[in-house]
Structure formats: structure tokens, C-alpha cells
XYZ file of C-alpha atoms in Angstrom:
372
model
C -121.150 -25.676 -25.831
C -119.337 -22.217 -26.178
C -117.148 -22.145 -29.295
C -113.654 -22.238 -27.226
C -115.876 -25.547 -25.921
C -115.692 -26.897 -30.176
C -111.856 -26.210 -30.635
C -110.851 -27.470 -27.796
C -112.595 -31.149 -28.348
C -111.597 -30.874 -31.807
C -107.564 -29.881 -30.884
C -108.290 -33.347 -29.017
C -109.350 -35.014 -31.353
C -106.958 -34.155 -34.556
C -103.676 -34.650 -32.456
C -105.361 -38.559 -31.485
C -106.224 -38.914 -35.583
C -102.981 -38.206 -35.560
C -101.194 -40.693 -33.459
C -103.002 -43.329 -35.424
C -101.549 -42.198 -38.624
C -98.387 -43.282 -40.567
C -96.596 -41.803 -43.630
C -97.186 -44.473 -45.196
C -101.172 -44.341 -45.146
C -100.312 -40.447 -46.132
C -99.179 -42.812 -49.146
C -102.281 -43.860 -49.716
C -104.834 -41.338 -49.343
C -102.879 -38.516 -50.978
C -101.675 -37.831 -54.536
C -98.086 -36.643 -53.733
C -96.393 -34.730 -51.506
C -95.994 -36.457 -48.566
C -93.690 -35.506 -47.247
C -93.545 -31.459 -47.638
C -94.959 -28.543 -45.349
C -97.200 -27.513 -47.450
C -99.128 -30.343 -48.292
C -97.553 -33.472 -46.001
C -96.372 -35.017 -43.194
C -94.040 -32.331 -42.238
C -97.235 -29.760 -42.060
C -98.144 -32.625 -39.613
C -95.251 -31.913 -37.677
C -94.903 -28.381 -37.475
C -98.572 -29.019 -36.164
C -97.237 -30.859 -33.301
C -94.085 -28.803 -32.280
C -96.205 -25.497 -32.500
C -98.698 -27.193 -30.295
C -96.611 -29.243 -27.844
C -94.054 -25.337 -28.162
C -97.991 -23.388 -26.580
C -98.976 -26.573 -24.273
C -95.888 -27.567 -22.939
C -96.620 -31.294 -24.207
C -93.106 -32.855 -24.501
C -95.613 -36.389 -25.818
C -96.609 -33.480 -29.108
C -93.449 -33.091 -29.180
C -92.659 -36.306 -29.463
C -95.483 -36.514 -32.366
C -93.442 -33.913 -34.097
C -90.083 -36.119 -34.176
C -92.066 -39.121 -35.437
C -93.404 -37.764 -39.122
C -89.957 -35.816 -39.132
C -88.012 -39.577 -38.939
C -90.535 -41.104 -41.289
C -90.818 -38.175 -43.595
C -86.856 -38.285 -43.581
C -86.760 -41.359 -44.349
C -88.460 -40.966 -47.321
C -87.807 -38.036 -48.865
C -86.042 -39.736 -51.345
C -89.247 -40.992 -52.951
C -90.087 -39.636 -56.232
C -93.404 -38.017 -54.769
C -92.599 -36.069 -51.614
C -92.059 -33.148 -52.795
C -94.417 -33.680 -56.005
C -97.354 -34.903 -57.610
C -98.202 -37.654 -60.027
C -98.795 -35.817 -63.347
C -95.181 -34.059 -62.767
C -93.182 -33.441 -65.540
C -90.178 -32.905 -62.676
C -88.474 -35.817 -61.307
C -87.127 -34.223 -58.943
C -88.556 -30.277 -57.209
C -85.437 -28.381 -56.322
C -84.439 -28.598 -52.953
C -84.542 -24.905 -52.038
C -87.736 -24.459 -51.258
C -89.216 -23.142 -48.575
C -93.185 -24.068 -48.436
C -92.932 -27.558 -51.077
C -89.211 -28.580 -50.890
C -86.035 -30.146 -49.082
C -85.998 -26.858 -47.202
C -88.444 -26.804 -45.425
C -88.626 -31.001 -43.772
C -84.857 -28.841 -42.614
C -86.870 -26.433 -41.039
C -88.812 -27.878 -38.741
C -86.378 -30.518 -38.932
C -83.816 -27.643 -36.601
C -87.571 -27.300 -34.358
C -88.148 -30.162 -33.577
C -84.229 -31.007 -31.998
C -84.214 -27.629 -30.790
C -87.761 -28.136 -28.251
C -86.645 -32.298 -27.403
C -82.492 -30.404 -26.655
C -81.357 -33.021 -29.297
C -78.228 -30.638 -30.014
C -76.969 -33.268 -32.983
C -79.790 -33.410 -34.293
C -79.909 -29.317 -34.051
C -77.119 -29.159 -36.238
C -77.161 -31.354 -38.457
C -80.196 -30.245 -39.890
C -80.022 -26.400 -39.229
C -75.970 -27.879 -41.447
C -78.790 -28.882 -44.276
C -81.378 -25.685 -44.482
C -78.302 -23.055 -44.719
C -77.054 -25.156 -47.525
C -80.578 -25.268 -49.017
C -81.583 -21.635 -48.331
C -77.976 -20.457 -49.347
C -79.155 -22.124 -53.337
C -83.020 -20.061 -53.809
C -80.605 -17.684 -53.887
C -80.011 -19.036 -57.807
C -83.781 -19.334 -58.437
C -86.673 -17.535 -57.704
C -87.046 -14.424 -54.926
C -90.642 -15.277 -54.294
C -92.472 -16.331 -50.760
C -93.273 -20.133 -50.811
C -90.693 -21.670 -53.337
C -87.742 -18.902 -53.683
C -85.437 -16.968 -51.085
C -88.206 -15.025 -50.094
C -89.475 -18.225 -48.600
C -86.323 -19.115 -46.900
C -85.298 -16.207 -45.280
C -88.570 -15.832 -43.398
C -87.792 -19.778 -42.382
C -84.401 -17.847 -41.226
C -85.825 -15.208 -39.393
C -88.751 -18.108 -38.448
C -85.874 -19.856 -36.612
C -83.543 -16.736 -35.585
C -85.965 -16.126 -33.360
C -86.281 -19.492 -32.088
C -83.114 -20.714 -31.332
C -81.067 -18.178 -31.309
C -77.793 -19.969 -33.257
C -75.087 -17.505 -34.260
C -74.163 -17.582 -37.936
C -78.620 -17.248 -39.032
C -77.797 -14.088 -38.257
C -75.125 -14.207 -40.990
C -77.272 -16.502 -43.854
C -80.172 -14.014 -43.016
C -78.069 -10.571 -43.802
C -77.196 -12.536 -47.501
C -80.655 -13.339 -48.322
C -82.066 -10.280 -47.349
C -79.203 -8.829 -49.775
C -80.291 -10.428 -52.937
C -83.745 -10.004 -52.280
C -83.159 -5.962 -52.307
C -80.402 -6.114 -54.924
C -83.744 -7.900 -56.941
C -85.919 -5.165 -56.357
C -86.198 -2.623 -59.044
C -88.599 0.867 -59.687
C -91.693 0.708 -61.554
C -95.290 2.873 -61.973
C -96.296 4.773 -59.428
C -93.120 5.074 -57.186
C -93.375 1.602 -56.160
C -89.874 -1.160 -55.439
C -91.004 -4.526 -57.161
C -89.530 -7.079 -57.893
C -90.059 -7.671 -61.671
C -88.748 -11.942 -61.929
C -92.613 -12.321 -59.303
C -95.942 -11.932 -60.998
C -98.612 -9.809 -59.506
C -98.871 -8.200 -56.016
C -100.446 -11.033 -54.221
C -98.070 -12.445 -51.025
C -97.021 -15.696 -52.461
C -96.346 -15.603 -56.462
C -96.202 -12.045 -56.114
C -93.857 -8.831 -54.047
C -96.412 -8.613 -50.977
C -94.122 -12.048 -50.091
C -90.788 -9.676 -50.861
C -92.221 -7.694 -48.713
C -92.891 -9.535 -46.040
C -90.123 -11.922 -45.988
C -87.556 -8.445 -45.516
C -89.934 -7.708 -42.570
C -89.483 -10.586 -41.009
C -86.550 -10.597 -41.098
C -86.301 -6.697 -39.900
C -87.694 -8.370 -36.353
C -85.873 -11.198 -35.754
C -82.454 -9.888 -36.859
C -82.607 -5.659 -35.242
C -80.936 -4.895 -39.355
C -82.557 -1.879 -41.328
C -85.454 -2.387 -43.835
C -84.539 0.030 -46.916
C -84.697 3.751 -47.017
C -87.539 2.955 -49.304
C -89.274 0.083 -47.737
C -92.373 2.094 -45.287
C -93.674 4.704 -48.587
C -93.208 1.858 -51.589
C -95.011 -0.498 -49.450
C -98.038 1.559 -47.844
C -98.306 2.646 -51.934
C -98.957 -1.542 -53.124
C -101.398 -2.038 -50.311
C -103.027 1.556 -51.123
C -102.953 0.685 -54.632
C -104.434 -2.983 -54.262
C -107.223 -1.298 -52.352
C -108.741 0.921 -54.783
C -108.094 -0.769 -57.533
C -108.698 -4.987 -56.841
C -108.611 -5.811 -60.467
C -105.101 -4.602 -59.457
C -104.262 -7.400 -57.460
C -107.035 -10.210 -58.509
C -108.774 -10.424 -61.419
C -111.560 -12.439 -60.285
C -112.985 -12.072 -57.614
C -113.841 -15.479 -56.102
C -110.324 -15.782 -55.924
C -110.600 -12.117 -53.595
C -109.936 -14.136 -49.978
C -107.236 -16.278 -50.779
C -104.274 -16.147 -48.887
C -101.369 -16.809 -51.464
C -102.732 -14.610 -53.949
C -105.873 -12.759 -53.280
C -106.697 -9.971 -49.843
C -105.804 -12.003 -47.359
C -102.142 -11.943 -47.854
C -101.878 -8.808 -48.328
C -104.643 -8.454 -44.278
C -101.395 -10.101 -43.122
C -98.598 -8.115 -44.958
C -99.882 -4.723 -43.512
C -101.123 -6.073 -40.493
C -97.360 -7.141 -39.612
C -96.433 -3.583 -40.929
C -98.373 -2.006 -38.867
C -97.128 -3.760 -35.663
C -93.872 -3.429 -36.612
C -93.742 0.569 -38.151
C -96.527 1.756 -37.031
C -99.064 4.240 -38.886
C -102.753 4.291 -40.094
C -102.293 3.968 -43.784
C -101.473 0.680 -43.739
C -104.047 -0.061 -40.529
C -106.346 1.296 -42.495
C -104.524 -0.676 -45.904
C -105.219 -3.998 -43.920
C -108.674 -3.867 -42.752
C -110.084 -2.712 -46.421
C -108.154 -5.497 -48.012
C -109.477 -7.932 -45.486
C -113.398 -5.926 -46.746
C -112.521 -8.036 -50.154
C -111.539 -10.949 -48.323
C -114.332 -10.970 -46.488
C -117.177 -9.904 -48.208
C -115.493 -13.211 -50.945
C -115.236 -15.896 -48.838
C -113.830 -19.144 -50.886
C -116.108 -22.608 -49.601
C -112.495 -24.257 -48.831
C -111.173 -24.318 -45.645
C -107.193 -24.315 -46.205
C -104.491 -21.600 -45.374
C -103.582 -21.361 -49.363
C -106.931 -20.196 -51.262
C -109.109 -20.601 -48.313
C -111.013 -19.658 -45.279
C -108.387 -20.541 -42.793
C -106.479 -18.069 -44.732
C -108.180 -14.943 -43.708
C -109.112 -16.191 -40.085
C -105.056 -16.104 -39.502
C -105.079 -13.187 -41.421
C -108.014 -12.003 -39.167
C -106.032 -12.623 -35.852
C -102.767 -10.640 -37.518
C -104.853 -7.086 -37.610
C -107.230 -7.917 -34.388
C -103.320 -7.688 -32.747
C -102.903 -4.163 -34.725
C -106.895 -2.722 -34.658
C -109.238 -3.238 -31.449
C -111.865 -1.447 -32.848
C -112.485 -4.014 -35.191
C -114.691 -7.628 -34.645
C -111.763 -8.573 -36.570
C -111.263 -12.094 -33.648
C -114.573 -12.532 -34.110
C -114.276 -13.438 -37.578
C -111.602 -15.366 -37.038
C -113.537 -18.018 -34.966
C -116.285 -18.058 -37.426
C -114.268 -18.675 -39.986
C -111.991 -21.916 -37.688
C -115.841 -22.206 -36.916
C -116.460 -23.404 -40.318
C -113.121 -25.859 -41.155
C -114.163 -28.150 -38.869
C -117.685 -28.860 -40.802
C -114.795 -29.914 -43.835
C -114.703 -33.881 -42.472
C -111.462 -35.210 -41.864
C -111.612 -37.642 -44.707
C -112.855 -35.441 -47.114
C -109.004 -33.339 -46.949
C -107.030 -33.512 -49.648
C -103.507 -32.831 -48.623
C -102.568 -33.612 -44.669
C -100.043 -30.832 -44.928
C -100.386 -26.913 -43.235
C -101.073 -25.319 -46.488
C -102.786 -27.251 -48.569
C -103.952 -29.853 -45.756
C -105.865 -29.913 -42.476
C -102.808 -29.437 -40.016
C -103.149 -25.653 -40.877
C -106.712 -25.833 -38.317
C -105.745 -27.273 -35.077
C -103.023 -24.206 -35.339
C -105.561 -21.830 -35.805
C -107.779 -23.157 -33.373
C -105.103 -22.984 -30.842
C -104.613 -18.831 -31.844
C -108.396 -18.666 -30.836
C -107.883 -21.173 -27.194
C -105.040 -19.550 -26.050
C -105.732 -16.371 -26.944
C -102.403 -15.744 -29.460
C -102.603 -13.174 -32.567
C -101.054 -15.244 -34.180
C -100.770 -14.656 -38.933
C -99.814 -18.014 -41.109
C -98.205 -20.936 -39.017
C -94.812 -20.848 -40.610
C -94.595 -17.455 -42.173
C -95.643 -14.885 -38.772
C -92.765 -14.711 -36.149
C -94.055 -16.339 -32.639
C -94.787 -14.335 -29.781
C -95.082 -16.300 -26.939
């Protein structure tokens, strides 16, 4: 069997399996995060929506709606966005990948694709309210203003709702106001930890970049040179980004996140410096692959980053790397996945397989704008 045949068979099998599951199954099978985008039902719904969008399959959009209805109906349960051991009674609703903001984000997409204007308007109002609340929290990508800004950028590109323009500008201004001069001429976010994409300054750069692409707004004058300095510093001294080689391939705080950021910035801004740094970061990630298959900390994250790099660098074998990594994730049996969602679970893998079988050189789902 050819690789494309294996991936196509997997896609069909995944959505057949998902159709036979329910939200109650998630509650029995995994420890918390049942409704979240990162680990739960919202992530499954996004995968169904994405496949329906790519393949033009209304049945998959209906399946996405089924998962969204189930998640929305149970979102007030304590473990919808938490694990049993959590000291919190409730996670901040404005968090994008882990909180209710991500759930509302997917509801907007599903309602828009199914032409349910009433549901779209309601979900968009909820998402906007939660996104504005993020300004009072962390600027990070996974759980703060940066993530909500990417959500706004994604929706603005897909839905073209005019009120999203003001919301995006508002969040971008908030992010920029919290940046500060650091060593070596870098602009960093003092509230964030390190340079990584999930909880560090790289995530804030990505958020501002994607909003500029989606809205056509200008980036700060320091953006391009400071970003290139950040990427160069990380590949010059890997310890600065990630002290342990065991985590070099992670999307969250390793080199895969920088690969995607550098590749996306090169696509938008051009420049051999950005491309060279992204390629160097990819080599670090590929040299230190983890056994984990997931998107956040595993091989799927490296694969998506390699696809994004293939979009701007035809000289490298980046697409071949992505395909090999995607095939390796299929060695993880469905019962072995601890979670079901996009970033810690299996839902990212059908998105990756779809990109490979349809020729889409897209970055991580939800964190890259669609260009279909």
C-alpha cells in the first residue's frame, strides 16, 4: 500500500469510529478535559468541521454539530475543562485551547458552515465576550490573549464578520502594550516564561503575525527584526529555548513551535534569515524526536511544522518528513490515546492526514489560517 492509501484509509476509519462515540464515552474513557479544544469534544468537532470543509462533506459538518451540542450541554460540569486533581473549581473561561473560548470558537465555525445564522450570531457573541476577558489574564498563546487573538484572526478569515475587526485590533493593541525591551535588542513579554510558543514570547509573535495577515493591519516596526533575533538566538543557543534535548521536538515549548513561527513569518515577510532559522530549528526538532504521537508534545507537532516549512522552502525534504511522522503516529492504537482532542489527543491526526492526502501545506490546526 502507498502512504497516501494508508492515510486515506485512516481518515475514513477515524470518522467512522468518531460517529459511534458519544460525549458520555469521553467522560468514561479520559480523565477530565472532556469539552476542551485541546483535549476533548471541541477538538473532535474541529476535526469533523475541518474534514467537512476540506472534502465538502455536509455529513461531517453534521457530526461536528453533534459533538458541539453535547459539549455545550455539559460545559458546566467541573471536569469539562479540568482534570480531577485540579485545585481550581473552574478554569478561566477566556482560555482558548483549554477553556470555553475554544468551545465557542468551534461553535462559530460549525454554525457558519451549516448556514445556521442564528446559532452563529449567538456563538460569536459568546466568543467575543470571552476573548475580551482574556485581556485581564496572561498574554500567552495556549491560555491567554494570544490564543484568543489567533481565534479572532481565524474567524475573521473564515466568517468575515465586521465586528471581529474591532475585537482583533483591541486584543492586538493589548498584546503590543505588554511587550518590553529585553537583552540583545529583543522585544519580549515579561509576563511570559521563556521563548517558546505555548507559554513564551514566540506565541505572542505568532498571534500578532496571524492577525496582521487576516486583517491586513500593519505590524509594529520592531516586529520583523526582533523576531529574526529571537529565532537566531534560539538556534544559536538551544539551551536558551529548551534546556533538555528530550523536549526539543515539542510544539509547545520546543523547536517545532519556532519552525512553524519562522516558516509563517517567512511566508508573510520574506527574508533568508527567517527561512534559515526555521530550517535550523527543524533540524533540532527532527534530531530529537519524541515517542509521543500528539500535536502539543509529540511527532504530529513536528509534522505540521514541517508542512508549514515546505510551503516556503521547496529545497528541503520537509513534506517527506511530515509524511513519515504522520505514518508513525498511526502506530498508536486508538485505545492508547489518553485524550481525544486536538493538542493532546488523536483529533489532530486526521487533520494531518487530510493535509498530506490533499496537498495542503498547513500548520497546526486552529493556529494557522486556512488557505483553501
